[in-house]
C-alpha cells in the first residue's frame, strides 16, 4: 500500500480540483473544509513517505506496470520525498492564510476557481518532483505554468493581464526549449526515462557531443527562464507583484523552486557531473548566480512598490541557489537545497506580512510604512525577522545559508564568491532596513505611540507566526533540515 | 449567420460528424485515432453549431453547467478506471496486470480498460473545446 | 483596594543607594577576601555553599538570559509605573554582578566549557575564564550604575519602555559576547549587539539620530560581514573555532592568516572605533540618550577591543608551555600583526585627540576622546602581540585601560548628561561656572578628568603607566621606530590633559551665564550613581595592584607569555615610582601650554578643510564614479525626480551620504533600463542562448 | 556532393531548426501580441516536427499491430504519442493566451506591446 501512496496523492489532488466546481457556489465553506482535509491527508502521506524513504530506501512506481523503456515511472527517493514534503507543508500554511485573505483583488465569484487552481498547481508540482521521465516533466511543467498564469490573471486588473501574458509567453518559450533538449536527447539515446537517458548520454557522449551540448544549453536556458535566473527574470517582478498576496508567496516561495529542482535533476541525473563539468556549465552557472545576486538586489533597491521589491529580492535569492548548484559539489548542493527551504520560508513570511499590511491598510508604497510597526506589531515584527534573515543576521535561517554557502564556495576553491555574499548582505540591508526603521522608528501622522493589536483575522496572523517561528527554528538548529537534505543530496553522485 | 443553405447543411452534417467522432473514439485501441481526435471532432461539431445558430441556442443545448460537469466527469472517469487498477492489486492504470480481459487482437471489445479511458478522454476533450470556445465568444460579446 | 502603607519602591534613590552600598560591601568583602587583605579569608573557602554555586555549570547561560528575561518582565511591569519597571531593571542588573562574582573561582581554574553542539550548524559554546570575568565584572557593575542613573535621566524622556527593553537585550548580547568560547558564538552575540543597540542610538527619533543610526548600523553590518568572512576562512582553513591556539594550522595557510586577522581586526575594530573606520562613533554617541552613550562609550566599544584581544591572543599564540623563547619562529605571525596594530592604535590616538580638541559639543568631544583612548587600548593589544613571548605588559596595560576607561568615560558622559539635564545645553562654550550649582557633578567630573588625564592617585595613571612600559619595551626589544611612538604617546597624553582642562574650565569654572542662575538641583539617583563611579576611580587609583593581582596576573598566566617575565616585571609592580610619576610633569605642563596657546590663538575653533575628512577621502572617488554613471545615463539635466538628482550634486557632498547616492543611482538605473529590459523579453532569451552556444561550441 | 547528400539526409532536422528560428524571430521582432503567439506556435511546431523526424524510420510502416503477424519495419510510435500530448499542451497554451489577449484588448484597448508599455508608463505617472 505504501507503494501506492504517491499516486494516491496525485489522484487525490486532481480529484479535489475536479470536485470543487461541482459544489454550489454558495457553499464556499464546504470547499474550504474539503480542501483543508485533502491537504492535510496529502501532508500526512508526504510526511510518511519522507520517513519511509529515509528508513527503507527509495522505490519506483510504474504506471500500469509497464517497463520504464516505454512506460511512465515515478521515483520516490529522499530527494523527491523531501521536496514534496516541503511543497505541501508550505502550501498548507499559505492555504490557511489565503482563506482569510482571499479578498485581495479576487472577485467573489472566483474564490472556488482559485482553490481549483491551487490544487492543480499542487498536483503539477508533485508530478514534477516525483516523475522520473523527461517528457512527463514537460507535461507537468506546462500544467504548472498555465495554472500559475491563471492565478496571476485571476485578479481582474490591467497589470495582471499584461503580466500574465508575458509570463505565459516566456514560460512557453522556456518549455519549448526544454522540450527541444528532450528531443535531442531522445534522438541519441532513444529514451525519455531519466535513468536510461543518463546511461545513454554517458555512452554516446563521445560520439554525438554536439547533440548533447545543444540539448544541455537549451534545457538549462529553458529552465532558467522558468526559474527566473537573472537575465531571464524579466517576467518575475510583474507577475509576482500583480498576483494576490497569498499566491505571490506561493509563486516566489514554491513554484520557482520547483523549476530549480528540475534544473538540479537535469544537471546531475540526466547529464551527470562529468559531462557538465566538461562543458563548464558549473562555472557559467556560478557567474550567472553571482551576477543575479548583485543585480537583483540592485534593482530591488530602486523599487517603489513593496511587492515588486520582494520580487526582485527573489531574483537575488534564486542567485544564491544557482550559485550553490553551480558549485557542483555535495556541499554546494546541500546548501542550495537548504536555501530552497530557508528562502521559501522567509519569502513567504515577507509576502504574507506585506499582504496583511495591504489587507488592513492598503499600503503598497515602500515609503508609506512610517510607524506601521506600532499598528501591526506582529506582522511587521515577523517581516523584520525575515528581512534580517535576508540580510544574514545569525539566529535566522538566512545566516545559515550564507555561512554554509561561503564555506562551500571556499571549499570548492571559489573563494571569490564570498565577496558576493557580503555585497549581497549589504545591498539587502540597503533596501530592507529603511522599511523596518520607518515602520518602528518614524512617526506616523496618526501619531501612534502605543503598541496596538494587529486587527487582522487570526487565520492570517497565525501562518505568519508559524513560518516566522520556522525561520528561527531552522536557523538555530539547522540540523533538522540538514539531516534531510543530506540524504537528498546523497541521491546524486559526485 | 441567417443563411438557409448553411443552416440546412449544418443540420445535415452535424449528426454524421458526431457519429464519426464516436466511431473514432470507440476504435481508438485498434486503429489510429482515439479519444483526443474523436473528442476534437465532436467538439468541433458543437462549435460549428454555435457558429451557425449563435451562442444562445448552443448554450441551451449544451449549457455551461453541463459542460462543467462533463469536463470534470470525463477526467474523473479516467481517474476512476485508473484507480481500479490499484484496487485490483496492480498499479495505477494497470491493464492486464490488474486482470482486465484483453480480448482478441483486432476486435472491438478488446484492449482491457483502454476503450473506457478513450471514452473519458473523448468527453473531456469535446466539452473542453466547446467551453473554451464559448468563453472566448462571450468575452467578445460582452 | 489594598494600599501599601509605605511605598518603598517609590523612593527609588533610597533603594538604589542601599543596593549600591550593599554591592560595595559585597565587592570589597569578596575582593579583599580573595586578596587576603584586611585579614579576611577567601569567602569561597569559608562558605562551601558559594563554592558549590560557583561550580554551577549553567551559570554562563543564566547570566546571558537574566537581562533578556528581565526585559520581558519589565515590559510587563512597565504597564503600571516607571518605578516598578526600573526596580526590575535594577534588581536584574544587580543580580548579574553577584553571578559574575560567584564565577570567580571557576574562572581562576580556567573556566568550565558549556557547549551546545548542533546549534547554528557548528555548535555554540560558552566559557568564563579570567579575561571574560574581568570584562563581565566591569560590564555588570557599570551597567548597574548606569541603570540607576538612567532611571532619573529617562523619566523625562518619551518611549522609556522601549529604551529599557532594548537596553536589556543589548545587555544580554554584550554578556553573551563576553562569555562566548568560540568565534561563532561571539559573532552571534556581536551581531545581536549591533542590532539591539541600534535602537538605543536612534532612540531620539530626530533627523540627526536617523542619519547617525544609519551610519552606525551599516558600519556595524560591515564589521559583522568582515567577521563573517573571517569565520568562513577559519572554518575552512582551520576547522576549529574555539578560542584555542590555532597558529600551527594558520601557518600552513600562507597569506590567509593575515587576511583572517585583518578581517577580524576590521570587524571588531569598527565597533571599537579604530582609526579609519571610526566615522560612526562621533556621530552615534552624542545623539544617543546619555545612559546609552555612557554604555556605548564605556562598554560596547570595549567589546570590540575585547574581541581583538581574545582572538589574537588565542588563535595566533602558541599553546602554553610549548614555546620557551622569544625568538621561536612561531611568534613571527603575531609580531607582524602586532607591528601594524600598534601603529593603527597610534593613528587612532592621534586622530581622536586632535579632533576632540576642535569640538564644542561636550558629548561629541567625549566621543572623540573615546576614540583616542581606544587607541591606547589598541596600542596595548599591539604590544601584546608584537612582543610575543614578552608581551605581557601590553596585555596587562590594555586590559587595565579597558577597565579604567570604562569607568571614567561613562562617568564623564554621565556628567555631561547631568549638565544637559539641568541646562538643556551641550555646547561647552555656552556654559560656565556650574560648580556652584552642581557641586557634586563638578567634583566627580574633576575626578574623572584627572583619571583620564593620567594624574597619579587616579586610575588612568596606573594603566597609562603600564602601557607606557609596554611601548618602551616594544622599543627596547623590537623595532627602533617605536621610539617615535613613545614621543607620540606623550604628546597625545598632553593633548588629553589639555582637552580636559578646556572642558572643565568652560563648563564648571569661569563665569556663569544668567539663565542658569535658577537651577535648583536636588539629590536623586543620578548623583548616587555618579558618586559611586567616582569612588571606584579613586579606589582603583589608590590600590592599583588589587586588580592586577586578582584579575590580570591570573589571566596573563593562562596565556603563553613568559612566566619569568611576568614574575619579574608585573607581579608586585608599583606604579608610584619617581620615574613613572615624573613623566606626568612634562605632560601636564605641555597640556597647559597647549590650552593657553589654544585659547589665545583660537586654535580650538579651527575648521579643518573638507578634504581631510575620512568620509571624504574614502568616498570621494565613489562619488565621482556614481555621478559619472548618472551623467552617462541622463546627461546633465535629469528628466526624472529633480529632488533625487539633486543629491548627486557636488555641492551637497557633506550632507548626502554614500548610501543615499547609491540609492539614487539605482533609481536612475532602474528608470532607464528596467522597462527596456522587461520589454525586450524574448530578445534577451535569444541573445543568451546564442551567446551560450557560441561559448560552449568554441571554448 | 557530400554536402548535398548530408543536407538531404538531414533535411527534416534542418527544416525543424529553420522553423524554430523563424518562430523565434517572430516572437522577438513583433510587438503584436497575436503575432507573438503565432511565433510561439511555430516554434512549437518546429519542435514537434523535429521529434517526429527523430522517430521516422526509412521505409517504415505505420505502427499498427497486424493480426496476421506479418513482420514489418515500423515507424517508432513513441515520438508521435508524445507529440500528441505536446500538441494538446501547446493548443491549450494558445487558447489561454488568446483569451488573455481578448482581456488585454478590453482593458488596454490595444494588442500592441509597445503601446501597452506606453499606457503603463502613463498610468505610473
PDB file of N, CA, C and O in Angstrom, chain C residues 63 65 101 110 137 146 225 256 270 333 387 545 548 598 618 626:
ATOM      1  N   UNK C  63      23.544  33.864  33.058  1.00  0.00           N
ATOM      2  CA  UNK C  63      23.895  35.288  33.111  1.00  0.00           C
ATOM      3  C   UNK C  63      23.497  35.982  31.819  1.00  0.00           C
ATOM      4  O   UNK C  63      23.161  37.157  31.812  1.00  0.00           O
ATOM      5  N   UNK C  65      20.828  35.083  30.037  1.00  0.00           N
ATOM      6  CA  UNK C  65      19.373  35.153  29.938  1.00  0.00           C
ATOM      7  C   UNK C  65      18.753  36.040  30.997  1.00  0.00           C
ATOM      8  O   UNK C  65      17.620  36.478  30.820  1.00  0.00           O
ATOM      9  N   UNK C 101      30.484  37.615  40.240  1.00  0.00           N
ATOM     10  CA  UNK C 101      31.398  37.396  41.351  1.00  0.00           C
ATOM     11  C   UNK C 101      31.447  35.918  41.729  1.00  0.00           C
ATOM     12  O   UNK C 101      32.508  35.381  42.041  1.00  0.00           O
ATOM     13  N   UNK C 110      40.306  28.346  35.076  1.00  0.00           N
ATOM     14  CA  UNK C 110      40.281  28.255  33.616  1.00  0.00           C
ATOM     15  C   UNK C 110      38.891  28.183  33.040  1.00  0.00           C
ATOM     16  O   UNK C 110      38.710  28.263  31.837  1.00  0.00           O
ATOM     17  N   UNK C 137      32.759  41.621  34.921  1.00  0.00           N
ATOM     18  CA  UNK C 137      32.622  42.348  36.181  1.00  0.00           C
ATOM     19  C   UNK C 137      32.483  43.841  35.912  1.00  0.00           C
ATOM     20  O   UNK C 137      31.566  44.488  36.432  1.00  0.00           O
ATOM     21  N   UNK C 146      24.787  52.591  35.628  1.00  0.00           N
ATOM     22  CA  UNK C 146      24.182  53.415  34.592  1.00  0.00           C
ATOM     23  C   UNK C 146      22.668  53.240  34.611  1.00  0.00           C
ATOM     24  O   UNK C 146      21.925  54.186  34.349  1.00  0.00           O
ATOM     25  N   UNK C 225      30.017  41.593   8.648  1.00  0.00           N
ATOM     26  CA  UNK C 225      30.358  40.785   7.478  1.00  0.00           C
ATOM     27  C   UNK C 225      31.852  40.505   7.406  1.00  0.00           C
ATOM     28  O   UNK C 225      32.256  39.449   6.922  1.00  0.00           O
ATOM     29  N   UNK C 256      46.701  33.617   4.020  1.00  0.00           N
ATOM     30  CA  UNK C 256      45.319  33.633   4.525  1.00  0.00           C
ATOM     31  C   UNK C 256      45.286  34.047   5.991  1.00  0.00           C
ATOM     32  O   UNK C 256      44.359  34.728   6.438  1.00  0.00           O
ATOM     33  N   UNK C 270      35.764  48.147  13.911  1.00  0.00           N
ATOM     34  CA  UNK C 270      34.685  49.089  13.606  1.00  0.00           C
ATOM     35  C   UNK C 270      33.903  49.368  14.873  1.00  0.00           C
ATOM     36  O   UNK C 270      33.605  50.511  15.201  1.00  0.00           O
ATOM     37  N   UNK C 333      54.302  35.493  13.075  1.00  0.00           N
ATOM     38  CA  UNK C 333      52.995  35.980  12.608  1.00  0.00           C
ATOM     39  C   UNK C 333      52.469  37.062  13.523  1.00  0.00           C
ATOM     40  O   UNK C 333      52.073  38.142  13.077  1.00  0.00           O
ATOM     41  N   UNK C 387      55.345  41.798  20.903  1.00  0.00           N
ATOM     42  CA  UNK C 387      56.464  41.262  21.666  1.00  0.00           C
ATOM     43  C   UNK C 387      56.351  39.767  21.900  1.00  0.00           C
ATOM     44  O   UNK C 387      57.251  39.156  22.445  1.00  0.00           O
ATOM     45  N   UNK C 545      47.318  47.762  42.656  1.00  0.00           N
ATOM     46  CA  UNK C 545      47.748  46.380  42.486  1.00  0.00           C
ATOM     47  C   UNK C 545      46.622  45.384  42.706  1.00  0.00           C
ATOM     48  O   UNK C 545      46.760  44.213  42.376  1.00  0.00           O
ATOM     49  N   UNK C 548      45.390  44.148  39.401  1.00  0.00           N
ATOM     50  CA  UNK C 548      46.475  43.375  38.788  1.00  0.00           C
ATOM     51  C   UNK C 548      46.576  42.002  39.408  1.00  0.00           C
ATOM     52  O   UNK C 548      46.634  40.985  38.714  1.00  0.00           O
ATOM     53  N   UNK C 598      45.971  77.499  22.717  1.00  0.00           N
ATOM     54  CA  UNK C 598      44.710  77.279  22.006  1.00  0.00           C
ATOM     55  C   UNK C 598      43.728  78.396  22.238  1.00  0.00           C
ATOM     56  O   UNK C 598      43.101  78.905  21.308  1.00  0.00           O
ATOM     57  N   UNK C 618      37.516  58.609   1.666  1.00  0.00           N
ATOM     58  CA  UNK C 618      37.094  57.269   1.285  1.00  0.00           C
ATOM     59  C   UNK C 618      36.106  57.304   0.129  1.00  0.00           C
ATOM     60  O   UNK C 618      36.180  56.509  -0.782  1.00  0.00           O
ATOM     61  N   UNK C 626      29.860  57.543  -9.256  1.00  0.00           N
ATOM     62  CA  UNK C 626      28.406  57.456  -9.362  1.00  0.00           C
ATOM     63  C   UNK C 626      27.851  58.633 -10.159  1.00  0.00           C
ATOM     64  O   UNK C 626      26.923  58.491 -10.939  1.00  0.00           O
TER      65      UNK C 626
END
